[in-house]
Tab-separated table of C-alpha atoms and ligand atoms in Angstrom:
chain	number	residue	atom	x	y	z
A	1	MET	CA	73.289	0.809	140.380
A	2	ASN	CA	71.440	1.907	143.544
A	3	ILE	CA	68.730	4.300	142.413
A	4	LEU	CA	66.579	6.399	144.712
A	5	LEU	CA	63.444	7.158	142.713
A	6	ALA	CA	61.938	10.391	143.981
A	7	VAL	CA	58.333	11.215	143.147
A	8	SER	CA	57.019	14.771	143.203
A	9	GLY	CA	53.410	15.900	142.980
A	10	GLY	CA	52.299	15.811	139.367
A	11	VAL	CA	49.751	13.782	137.386
A	12	ALA	CA	52.589	11.714	135.914
A	13	ALA	CA	53.329	10.336	139.412
A	14	LEU	CA	50.870	7.606	138.408
A	15	LYS	CA	53.647	6.259	136.207
A	16	SER	CA	56.294	6.240	138.946
A	17	PRO	CA	55.578	2.626	140.038
A	18	SER	CA	56.124	1.611	136.427
A	19	VAL	CA	59.438	3.543	136.348
A	20	ALA	CA	60.490	1.591	139.465
A	21	ARG	CA	59.602	-1.723	137.843
A	22	ARG	CA	61.463	-0.951	134.605
A	23	LEU	CA	64.538	0.110	136.609
A	24	GLN	CA	64.460	-3.165	138.536
A	25	GLU	CA	64.072	-5.141	135.300
A	26	ALA	CA	67.205	-3.383	134.030
A	27	GLY	CA	69.070	-4.693	137.075
A	28	HIS	CA	69.037	-1.636	139.345
A	29	ALA	CA	68.297	-1.697	143.073
A	30	VAL	CA	65.475	0.774	143.704
A	31	LYS	CA	64.206	2.658	146.746
A	32	ILE	CA	61.408	5.189	146.539
A	33	ALA	CA	60.804	8.501	148.266
A	34	ALA	CA	57.884	10.826	147.631
A	35	THR	CA	56.972	14.384	148.531
A	36	ASP	CA	53.714	15.050	150.373
A	37	ASP	CA	52.075	16.334	147.198
A	38	ALA	CA	52.912	13.156	145.300
A	39	TYR	CA	50.314	11.316	147.407
A	40	HIS	CA	47.549	13.332	145.743
A	41	PHE	CA	48.346	11.415	142.565
A	42	VAL	CA	49.711	7.996	143.591
A	43	THR	CA	49.176	5.983	146.733
A	44	GLU	CA	51.826	5.113	149.264
A	45	LEU	CA	50.832	1.471	148.869
A	46	SER	CA	51.410	1.297	145.105
A	47	LEU	CA	54.812	2.961	145.523
A	48	ALA	CA	55.772	0.567	148.329
A	49	ILE	CA	54.672	-2.461	146.290
A	50	ALA	CA	56.666	-1.264	143.265
A	51	ALA	CA	59.744	-0.679	145.395
A	52	GLY	CA	59.307	-3.959	147.236
A	53	ASP	CA	60.355	-2.024	150.299
A	54	ALA	CA	59.048	0.583	152.714
A	55	ILE	CA	59.235	3.998	151.178
A	56	PHE	CA	60.499	7.213	152.633
A	57	ASP	CA	57.270	8.450	154.155
A	58	ARG	CA	56.207	11.797	155.470
A	59	GLU	CA	56.804	11.177	159.137
A	60	ALA	CA	59.951	9.149	159.201
A	61	TRP	CA	62.724	11.685	158.742
A	62	PHE	CA	64.665	9.907	161.471
A	63	LEU	CA	65.348	6.188	161.757
A	64	PRO	CA	65.084	4.354	165.114
A	65	ASP	CA	68.889	4.408	165.459
A	66	GLY	CA	68.852	8.194	165.248
A	67	GLN	CA	70.211	8.294	161.707
A	68	ALA	CA	68.711	11.046	159.551
A	69	ARG	CA	66.969	9.259	156.725
A	70	HIS	CA	67.860	11.684	153.919
A	71	ILE	CA	71.539	11.393	154.910
A	72	ASP	CA	71.246	7.619	154.993
A	73	LEU	CA	69.562	7.516	151.572
A	74	ALA	CA	72.085	9.896	149.993
A	75	ARG	CA	74.846	7.553	151.196
A	76	TRP	CA	73.046	4.493	149.808
A	77	ALA	CA	72.079	5.925	146.406
A	78	ASP	CA	74.352	6.143	143.394
A	79	MET	CA	71.676	8.227	141.749
A	80	LEU	CA	68.618	10.259	142.656
A	81	LEU	CA	66.126	10.026	139.802
A	82	VAL	CA	63.232	12.478	140.131
A	83	ALA	CA	60.304	11.212	138.046
A	84	PRO	CA	58.096	13.093	137.673
A	85	ALA	CA	59.869	16.336	138.453
A	86	THR	CA	57.462	19.244	138.906
A	87	ALA	CA	58.310	22.925	138.448
A	88	ASP	CA	58.108	23.222	142.233
A	89	ALA	CA	60.597	20.400	142.855
A	90	LEU	CA	63.038	22.007	140.395
A	91	ALA	CA	62.613	25.377	142.115
A	92	SER	CA	63.232	23.968	145.604
A	93	ALA	CA	66.409	22.219	144.524
A	94	ALA	CA	67.663	25.223	142.533
A	95	LEU	CA	67.200	27.368	145.651
A	96	GLY	CA	69.042	24.862	147.825
A	97	LYS	CA	66.054	24.276	150.098
A	98	ALA	CA	65.807	21.205	152.340
A	99	ASP	CA	62.142	21.072	153.307
A	100	ASP	CA	61.160	17.998	151.348
A	101	VAL	CA	62.782	14.636	150.749
A	102	ILE	CA	64.086	15.525	147.270
A	103	SER	CA	65.817	18.794	148.044
A	104	ALA	CA	67.082	17.465	151.398
A	105	THR	CA	68.616	14.348	149.837
A	106	ILE	CA	70.303	16.449	147.143
A	107	LEU	CA	71.899	18.674	149.772
A	108	ALA	CA	72.956	15.543	151.664
A	109	GLY	CA	75.297	14.846	148.754
A	110	VAL	CA	73.794	12.160	146.515
A	111	PRO	CA	76.433	11.591	143.778
A	112	LYS	CA	74.244	11.990	140.695
A	113	VAL	CA	70.895	13.725	140.202
A	114	VAL	CA	68.662	13.196	137.180
A	115	TRP	CA	65.400	15.078	136.622
A	116	VAL	CA	62.545	13.822	134.474
A	117	PRO	CA	60.304	16.888	134.183
A	118	ALA	CA	56.558	16.724	133.565
A	119	MET	CA	54.455	19.850	133.360
A	120	ASN	CA	52.295	22.028	131.186
A	121	THR	CA	54.047	23.508	128.095
A	122	LYS	CA	53.620	27.104	129.295
A	123	MET	CA	55.147	26.199	132.653
A	124	TRP	CA	58.087	24.365	131.069
A	125	GLU	CA	58.766	27.365	128.830
A	126	HIS	CA	58.503	29.948	131.613
A	127	PRO	CA	61.778	31.843	132.134
A	128	ALA	CA	61.705	31.010	135.870
A	129	VAL	CA	61.657	27.282	135.136
A	130	LYS	CA	64.331	27.676	132.441
A	131	LYS	CA	66.510	29.532	134.920
A	132	ASN	CA	66.087	26.788	137.531
A	133	VAL	CA	66.926	24.106	134.966
A	134	ALA	CA	70.078	26.027	133.961
A	135	THR	CA	71.069	26.363	137.630
A	136	LEU	CA	70.669	22.633	138.222
A	137	GLN	CA	72.564	21.824	135.008
A	138	SER	CA	75.385	24.040	136.259
A	139	TYR	CA	75.549	21.748	139.337
A	140	GLY	CA	76.023	18.784	136.938
A	141	HIS	CA	72.461	17.480	137.197
A	142	GLY	CA	71.137	15.533	134.211
A	143	PHE	CA	67.766	15.979	132.466
A	144	LEU	CA	65.665	13.478	130.542
A	145	GLY	CA	62.840	15.066	128.588
A	146	PRO	CA	60.235	16.358	128.788
A	147	VAL	CA	58.898	15.134	125.459
A	148	PHE	CA	56.184	16.289	123.092
A	149	GLY	CA	52.855	14.496	123.581
A	150	ASP	CA	49.406	14.525	125.152
A	151	LEU	CA	49.202	16.724	128.243
A	152	ALA	CA	47.008	16.062	131.256
A	153	ALA	CA	45.024	19.289	131.620
A	154	LYS	CA	41.568	19.477	130.067
A	155	ASN	CA	41.490	20.830	126.478
A	156	GLU	CA	45.268	21.128	126.541
A	157	GLY	CA	45.901	18.738	123.633
A	158	SER	CA	49.518	17.965	122.835
A	159	GLY	CA	52.617	19.921	123.623
A	160	MET	CA	56.115	19.843	125.053
A	161	GLY	CA	56.022	18.889	128.725
A	162	ARG	CA	54.942	15.265	128.863
A	163	MET	CA	57.042	12.978	131.043
A	164	MET	CA	59.258	10.548	129.140
A	165	GLU	CA	57.772	7.051	129.105
A	166	PRO	CA	59.197	4.698	131.794
A	167	THR	CA	60.934	2.408	129.263
A	168	ASP	CA	62.524	5.417	127.523
A	169	ILE	CA	63.776	6.786	130.855
A	170	VAL	CA	65.544	3.526	131.619
A	171	ALA	CA	66.951	3.269	128.080
A	172	ALA	CA	68.267	6.843	128.189
A	173	LEU	CA	69.892	6.698	131.635
A	174	PRO	CA	73.249	5.274	130.454
A	175	SER	CA	73.613	8.200	128.053
A	176	LEU	CA	73.893	10.557	131.023
A	177	PHE	CA	77.087	8.815	131.998
A	178	THR	CA	78.608	8.492	128.552
A	179	SER	CA	81.505	10.602	127.426
A	180	LYS	CA	80.795	13.374	124.939
A	181	ASP	CA	82.939	11.789	122.249
A	182	LEU	CA	80.732	13.110	119.418
A	183	GLU	CA	81.088	16.722	120.592
A	184	GLY	CA	81.691	19.001	117.596
A	185	LYS	CA	80.391	16.356	115.152
A	186	LYS	CA	77.339	16.752	112.960
A	187	VAL	CA	75.243	13.620	112.699
A	188	LEU	CA	72.490	13.126	110.161
A	189	VAL	CA	69.955	10.346	110.770
A	190	SER	CA	67.025	9.106	108.723
A	191	ALA	CA	64.259	7.109	110.373
A	192	GLY	CA	60.920	5.441	109.831
A	193	PRO	CA	59.095	4.560	106.641
A	194	THR	CA	58.408	6.751	103.642
A	195	ARG	CA	55.011	7.060	101.987
A	196	GLU	CA	54.302	7.296	98.283
A	197	TYR	CA	50.745	8.439	97.658
A	198	LEU	CA	48.719	6.784	94.897
A	199	ASP	CA	45.981	9.359	95.412
A	200	PRO	CA	45.261	11.756	98.313
A	201	VAL	CA	44.109	8.946	100.643
A	202	ARG	CA	46.113	5.842	99.667
A	203	PHE	CA	49.792	5.199	99.757
A	204	ILE	CA	52.593	2.620	99.412
A	205	SER	CA	54.602	2.233	102.605
A	206	ASN	CA	55.936	-0.331	105.097
A	207	PRO	CA	55.559	-1.031	108.844
A	208	SER	CA	58.819	0.630	109.989
A	209	SER	CA	58.227	2.231	113.410
A	210	GLY	CA	61.231	4.575	113.388
A	211	LYS	CA	62.525	3.115	116.686
A	212	MET	CA	66.018	2.323	115.364
A	213	GLY	CA	66.535	5.804	113.890
A	214	TYR	CA	65.134	7.571	116.954
A	215	ALA	CA	67.489	5.518	119.148
A	216	VAL	CA	70.416	6.472	116.882
A	217	ALA	CA	69.470	10.165	117.076
A	218	ALA	CA	69.096	10.053	120.876
A	219	ALA	CA	72.447	8.254	121.305
A	220	ALA	CA	74.262	10.788	119.102
A	221	GLN	CA	72.684	13.670	120.994
A	222	ALA	CA	73.673	12.173	124.343
A	223	ARG	CA	77.263	11.812	123.115
A	224	GLY	CA	77.390	15.526	122.329
A	225	ALA	CA	76.717	15.598	118.572
A	226	GLU	CA	74.644	18.178	116.749
A	227	VAL	CA	71.907	15.951	115.366
A	228	HIS	CA	69.469	16.373	112.490
A	229	LEU	CA	66.841	13.632	112.423
A	230	VAL	CA	64.857	13.313	109.198
A	231	SER	CA	61.852	11.191	110.005
A	232	GLY	CA	59.160	9.601	107.909
A	233	PRO	CA	55.719	9.180	109.537
A	234	SER	CA	56.140	7.781	113.056
A	235	SER	CA	54.081	7.970	116.221
A	236	LEU	CA	57.124	7.899	118.519
A	237	PRO	CA	57.736	10.797	120.901
A	238	LEU	CA	60.343	13.101	119.381
A	239	PRO	CA	63.779	12.877	120.966
A	240	THR	CA	64.833	16.025	122.792
A	241	GLY	CA	67.775	18.220	121.850
A	242	VAL	CA	67.638	17.112	118.230
A	243	ASN	CA	66.696	19.074	115.067
A	244	ILE	CA	63.820	17.273	113.416
A	245	SER	CA	62.431	17.352	109.880
A	246	LYS	CA	59.219	15.417	109.360
A	247	VAL	CA	58.808	14.159	105.800
A	248	GLU	CA	56.643	11.692	103.912
A	249	SER	CA	57.994	10.777	100.464
A	250	ALA	CA	61.459	9.530	99.464
A	251	GLU	CA	61.981	12.741	97.471
A	252	GLN	CA	61.216	14.885	100.538
A	253	MET	CA	63.548	12.734	102.632
A	254	LEU	CA	66.323	13.103	100.067
A	255	SER	CA	65.999	16.868	99.923
A	256	ALA	CA	65.940	17.232	103.769
A	257	LEU	CA	69.056	15.045	104.122
A	258	ASP	CA	70.807	16.625	101.157
A	259	ALA	CA	70.532	20.077	102.758
A	260	ASP	CA	72.886	18.949	105.564
A	261	PHE	CA	74.915	16.164	103.974
A	262	ASP	CA	77.893	18.227	102.730
A	263	ASP	CA	78.631	19.488	106.252
A	264	CYS	CA	77.875	16.334	108.202
A	265	ASP	CA	80.412	13.932	109.704
A	266	ILE	CA	78.250	10.828	110.002
A	267	LEU	CA	75.101	9.780	108.124
A	268	VAL	CA	73.126	6.862	109.560
A	269	MET	CA	70.433	5.812	107.130
A	270	THR	CA	67.998	3.639	109.079
A	271	ALA	CA	64.914	4.679	107.069
A	272	ALA	CA	62.930	1.988	105.309
A	273	VAL	CA	62.527	3.884	102.071
A	274	ALA	CA	59.669	2.742	99.841
A	275	ASP	CA	61.382	1.802	96.567
A	276	TRP	CA	58.378	2.415	94.339
A	277	LYS	CA	55.871	5.132	93.648
A	278	ALA	CA	52.893	5.407	91.326
A	279	ALA	CA	53.906	6.384	87.796
A	280	ASP	CA	50.786	8.516	87.694
A	281	GLN	CA	49.967	9.927	91.114
A	282	LYS	CA	46.305	10.995	91.078
A	283	GLN	CA	45.303	14.346	92.501
A	284	GLU	CA	41.769	13.156	93.334
A	285	LYS	CA	40.613	10.074	95.215
A	286	GLN	CA	40.139	7.177	92.800
A	287	ALA	CA	36.918	5.164	93.085
A	288	LYS	CA	37.300	1.394	92.789
A	289	MET	CA	36.482	-0.051	89.372
A	290	GLY	CA	36.188	-3.689	88.315
A	291	ASP	CA	37.675	-6.681	90.165
A	292	THR	CA	41.300	-6.148	89.234
A	293	GLN	CA	43.406	-3.081	88.891
A	294	ASN	CA	46.839	-2.588	87.348
A	295	LEU	CA	49.180	-0.094	88.848
A	296	GLU	CA	52.258	1.165	87.072
A	297	LEU	CA	55.120	1.943	89.415
A	298	THR	CA	58.368	3.812	88.969
A	299	ARG	CA	61.426	3.937	91.227
A	300	THR	CA	61.857	6.440	94.001
A	301	PRO	CA	65.337	7.991	94.317
A	302	ASP	CA	67.951	5.851	96.046
A	303	ILE	CA	68.706	8.363	98.786
A	304	LEU	CA	71.792	6.717	100.207
A	305	LYS	CA	73.366	6.154	96.777
A	306	THR	CA	72.659	9.736	95.715
A	307	LEU	CA	74.266	11.184	98.841
A	308	SER	CA	77.208	8.741	98.915
A	309	SER	CA	78.134	9.630	95.353
A	310	LYS	CA	79.328	13.020	96.644
A	311	LYS	CA	80.855	11.698	99.843
A	312	LYS	CA	84.021	13.373	101.178
A	313	GLN	CA	84.731	13.302	104.940
A	314	GLN	CA	81.418	11.651	105.822
A	315	ILE	CA	81.158	8.217	107.392
A	316	VAL	CA	78.083	6.625	105.808
A	317	VAL	CA	76.211	3.819	107.560
A	318	GLY	CA	73.289	1.941	106.023
A	319	PHE	CA	70.880	-0.765	107.068
A	320	ALA	CA	69.839	-3.875	105.198
A	321	MET	CA	67.086	-6.339	105.859
A	322	GLU	CA	67.714	-9.671	104.165
A	323	THR	CA	65.984	-13.041	104.235
A	324	HIS	CA	68.883	-15.019	102.693
A	325	LYS	CA	72.596	-14.720	101.787
A	326	GLY	CA	72.639	-11.861	104.271
A	327	VAL	CA	76.342	-11.052	104.603
A	328	GLU	CA	76.998	-11.439	100.887
A	329	ARG	CA	74.072	-9.228	99.868
A	330	ALA	CA	74.786	-6.650	102.573
A	331	ALA	CA	78.481	-6.382	101.590
A	332	ASP	CA	77.419	-5.929	97.979
A	333	LYS	CA	75.021	-3.118	98.946
A	334	ALA	CA	77.701	-1.465	101.072
A	335	THR	CA	80.100	-1.519	98.114
A	336	ARG	CA	77.580	-0.373	95.502
A	337	LYS	CA	76.326	2.462	97.688
A	338	LYS	CA	79.786	3.480	98.990
A	339	MET	CA	78.890	2.879	102.645
A	340	ASP	CA	81.568	2.575	105.313
A	341	PHE	CA	79.595	-0.260	106.843
A	342	ILE	CA	76.086	-1.668	106.878
A	343	CYS	CA	73.959	-3.106	109.689
A	344	LEU	CA	72.339	-6.299	108.550
A	345	ASN	CA	69.253	-7.761	110.176
A	346	TYR	CA	66.992	-10.665	109.424
A	347	PRO	CA	63.246	-9.922	109.622
A	348	ARG	CA	62.449	-13.614	110.153
A	349	LYS	CA	64.594	-13.998	113.264
A	350	ALA	CA	62.440	-14.211	116.384
A	351	GLY	CA	61.915	-10.745	117.854
A	352	SER	CA	63.491	-8.952	114.889
A	353	ALA	CA	60.303	-7.863	113.135
A	354	PHE	CA	59.502	-4.198	112.550
A	355	GLY	CA	58.619	-2.210	115.651
A	356	GLY	CA	60.514	-4.118	118.377
A	357	ASP	CA	62.671	-2.521	121.053
A	358	SER	CA	65.584	-4.861	120.405
A	359	ASN	CA	67.219	-6.484	117.408
A	360	GLU	CA	70.005	-8.795	116.347
A	361	VAL	CA	72.357	-7.057	113.968
A	362	THR	CA	75.473	-8.096	112.053
A	363	ILE	CA	77.864	-5.304	111.115
A	364	VAL	CA	79.152	-5.939	107.601
A	365	MET	CA	82.070	-4.129	105.944
A	366	PRO	CA	82.150	-3.583	102.161
A	367	ASP	CA	84.879	-6.249	101.867
A	368	GLY	CA	82.599	-8.839	103.476
A	369	GLU	CA	84.273	-8.846	106.886
A	370	PHE	CA	81.536	-9.035	109.495
A	371	GLN	CA	80.816	-8.962	113.229
A	372	GLU	CA	77.707	-10.634	114.623
A	373	LEU	CA	76.240	-8.811	117.615
A	374	PRO	CA	74.028	-10.568	120.170
A	375	ARG	CA	70.424	-9.479	120.681
A	376	MET	CA	70.430	-6.055	122.301
A	377	THR	CA	68.291	-2.938	122.590
A	378	LYS	CA	68.179	-0.556	119.657
A	379	ARG	CA	69.860	2.039	121.856
A	380	GLU	CA	72.759	-0.339	122.503
A	381	ILE	CA	73.049	-1.027	118.767
A	382	ALA	CA	73.138	2.749	118.197
A	383	GLU	CA	76.026	3.106	120.656
A	384	ILE	CA	77.999	0.396	118.836
A	385	ILE	CA	77.377	2.112	115.490
A	386	PHE	CA	78.983	5.307	116.823
A	387	ASP	CA	81.872	3.423	118.493
A	388	LYS	CA	82.554	1.833	115.112
A	389	ALA	CA	82.125	5.097	113.156
A	390	LEU	CA	84.526	6.923	115.485
A	391	GLY	CA	87.031	4.097	115.017
A	392	LEU	CA	86.927	4.653	111.252
A	393	GLY	CA	86.907	8.468	111.277
B	401	LIG	N1	67.864	3.213	100.815
B	401	LIG	C1	67.799	4.504	100.324
B	401	LIG	N2	66.927	4.806	99.302
B	401	LIG	C2	66.150	3.862	98.758
B	401	LIG	C3	66.214	2.541	99.262
B	401	LIG	C4	67.077	2.257	100.273
B	401	LIG	O1	68.506	5.366	100.812
B	401	LIG	N3	65.306	4.183	97.779
B	401	LIG	C5	68.805	2.915	101.895
B	401	LIG	C6	68.164	2.338	103.139
B	401	LIG	O2	67.843	3.350	104.076
B	401	LIG	C7	69.241	1.424	103.687
B	401	LIG	C8	70.032	1.026	102.465
B	401	LIG	O3	69.686	1.930	101.430
B	401	LIG	O4	70.118	2.094	104.575
B	401	LIG	C9	69.772	-0.376	101.986
B	401	LIG	O5	68.414	-0.499	101.690
B	401	LIG	P1	67.818	-1.645	100.787
B	401	LIG	O6	66.418	-1.297	100.396
B	401	LIG	O7	68.005	-2.930	101.487
B	401	LIG	O8	68.769	-1.538	99.580
B	401	LIG	P2	68.493	-1.796	98.104
B	401	LIG	O9	69.781	-1.528	97.402
B	401	LIG	O10	67.310	-1.002	97.653
B	401	LIG	O11	68.219	-3.349	98.132
B	401	LIG	P3	67.147	-4.294	97.487
B	401	LIG	O12	67.574	-4.401	96.080
B	401	LIG	O13	67.290	-5.541	98.290
B	401	LIG	O14	65.786	-3.644	97.644
C-alpha cells in the first residue's frame, strides 16, 4: 500500500521516523509530510532519512512542473496516516480547513484517512475534541488509539492519550479495512498469567506476556464485536474499545469470565493459568527458615472446564503448550474440556517462547483433525481464530 505518513506537532512526533520504518518493514511504500509545528519535535533530516525520500516541506507546495503537491500526494497515496495526530490537526480537518499539508491533502481526496491521536488526557476527553473525532468518523476516517500509558507533560504520570507504539500501529492497520463480521457478537477473552500468592509478597506464576490475548481482543473489537478482556498481570498497553477486567488469581479470573459467559458467543481462553496455589496462603510475609522448605500445593479451578460444562451457544477456543505428542495431547484436552478447537504451540520451537510477537500454531479439533499454520504475527493468528469460529457458529 502507498502510505503518506503525516506528522503533526506533538511530542510523539519523535516516534514518527520509527512508524515510517515499521511501515516499510511491513511492505508499504512510505512518503512523509509534516506540519510546521512538527519540526519543533522532530527534524526534517530524520524524517527524510526514515522516508528515504524528500519530504513534503514547508515551502514546496508546488512542484517544478506546476503540479500542486497536496493534489499529487493525494493521488499517490492509498492512505493518509496521521501519527501523531494533535488536537489541532483533528480540529483543522474536522473544520475542512486547507492551511496545512494534512488538512489540504484530505480535502484533495486521499482515499483513506487514519488518525493516531496523542495528547494529554484532559485534552483527549474535552467535548470539543470528542466532537471533532465524531465528525471525522462520520466521514469514514479510522482511529487507532490513543492508549493508556505514560504521558509527556511533567508530573502528568499515566493516563489515556499516549500514542500507540509504532509496531502496534502497523499491526492494527489491517483491522481498519476488515469487514465487521463479528458485529452483534459478544466475545470473551482471557489473557496473560495468573498469580497465586504464597504470602503478601511472593507468588506462583509464569512468564506469559498477555500478547496473544490482547491481540485476540483487539482483532475481535476491530471486527465489530463487543469484547470483554479478562487479563492477568501484564504490562501491555490496554487495547482500546474493549471492556477490561484486571485480575490476579485463577479464582478471580474464573469469576470475571463467569459473569459474562452465559451471554457470550465466543470464548477465547489464551490465559496461562497457574495450576497450583499454596494450600495455606499466609497473610503475613514469611521469613526464610532452614536450607529447605516444603510447600503444599492444591489445584486452582480449571476455568475453561468449569465454563465449558455449562456451554450452550458458545464457541469455546483454548490454547495448549506442549513439548511432545502435541496434536494427540491437544485433541485430548479439547475433548475433555469441551472446546470447539484448540490452538497448539510448542514452546521449544525457535521464536515461540513466551512474550514474542509471532508464533507458530497448529489448530487442532477434538477429533484430532489438525491444520498447521506457518509462523505469523499473533494478530494474524487471532484473525484466523475468528475466521474458524465464525465457520463453526
Ligand atoms: N486452563 C484453564 N484453567 C486452568 C488451566 C488451564 O482454563 N486451571 C485453560 C488454558 O487457558 C488453556 C487450556 O485450559 O486454554 C489448556 O491449558 P493447559 O494448562 O495446557 O491444560 P491442562 O488440561 O491443565 O493440561 P496439563 O495437564 O498439560 O497441565
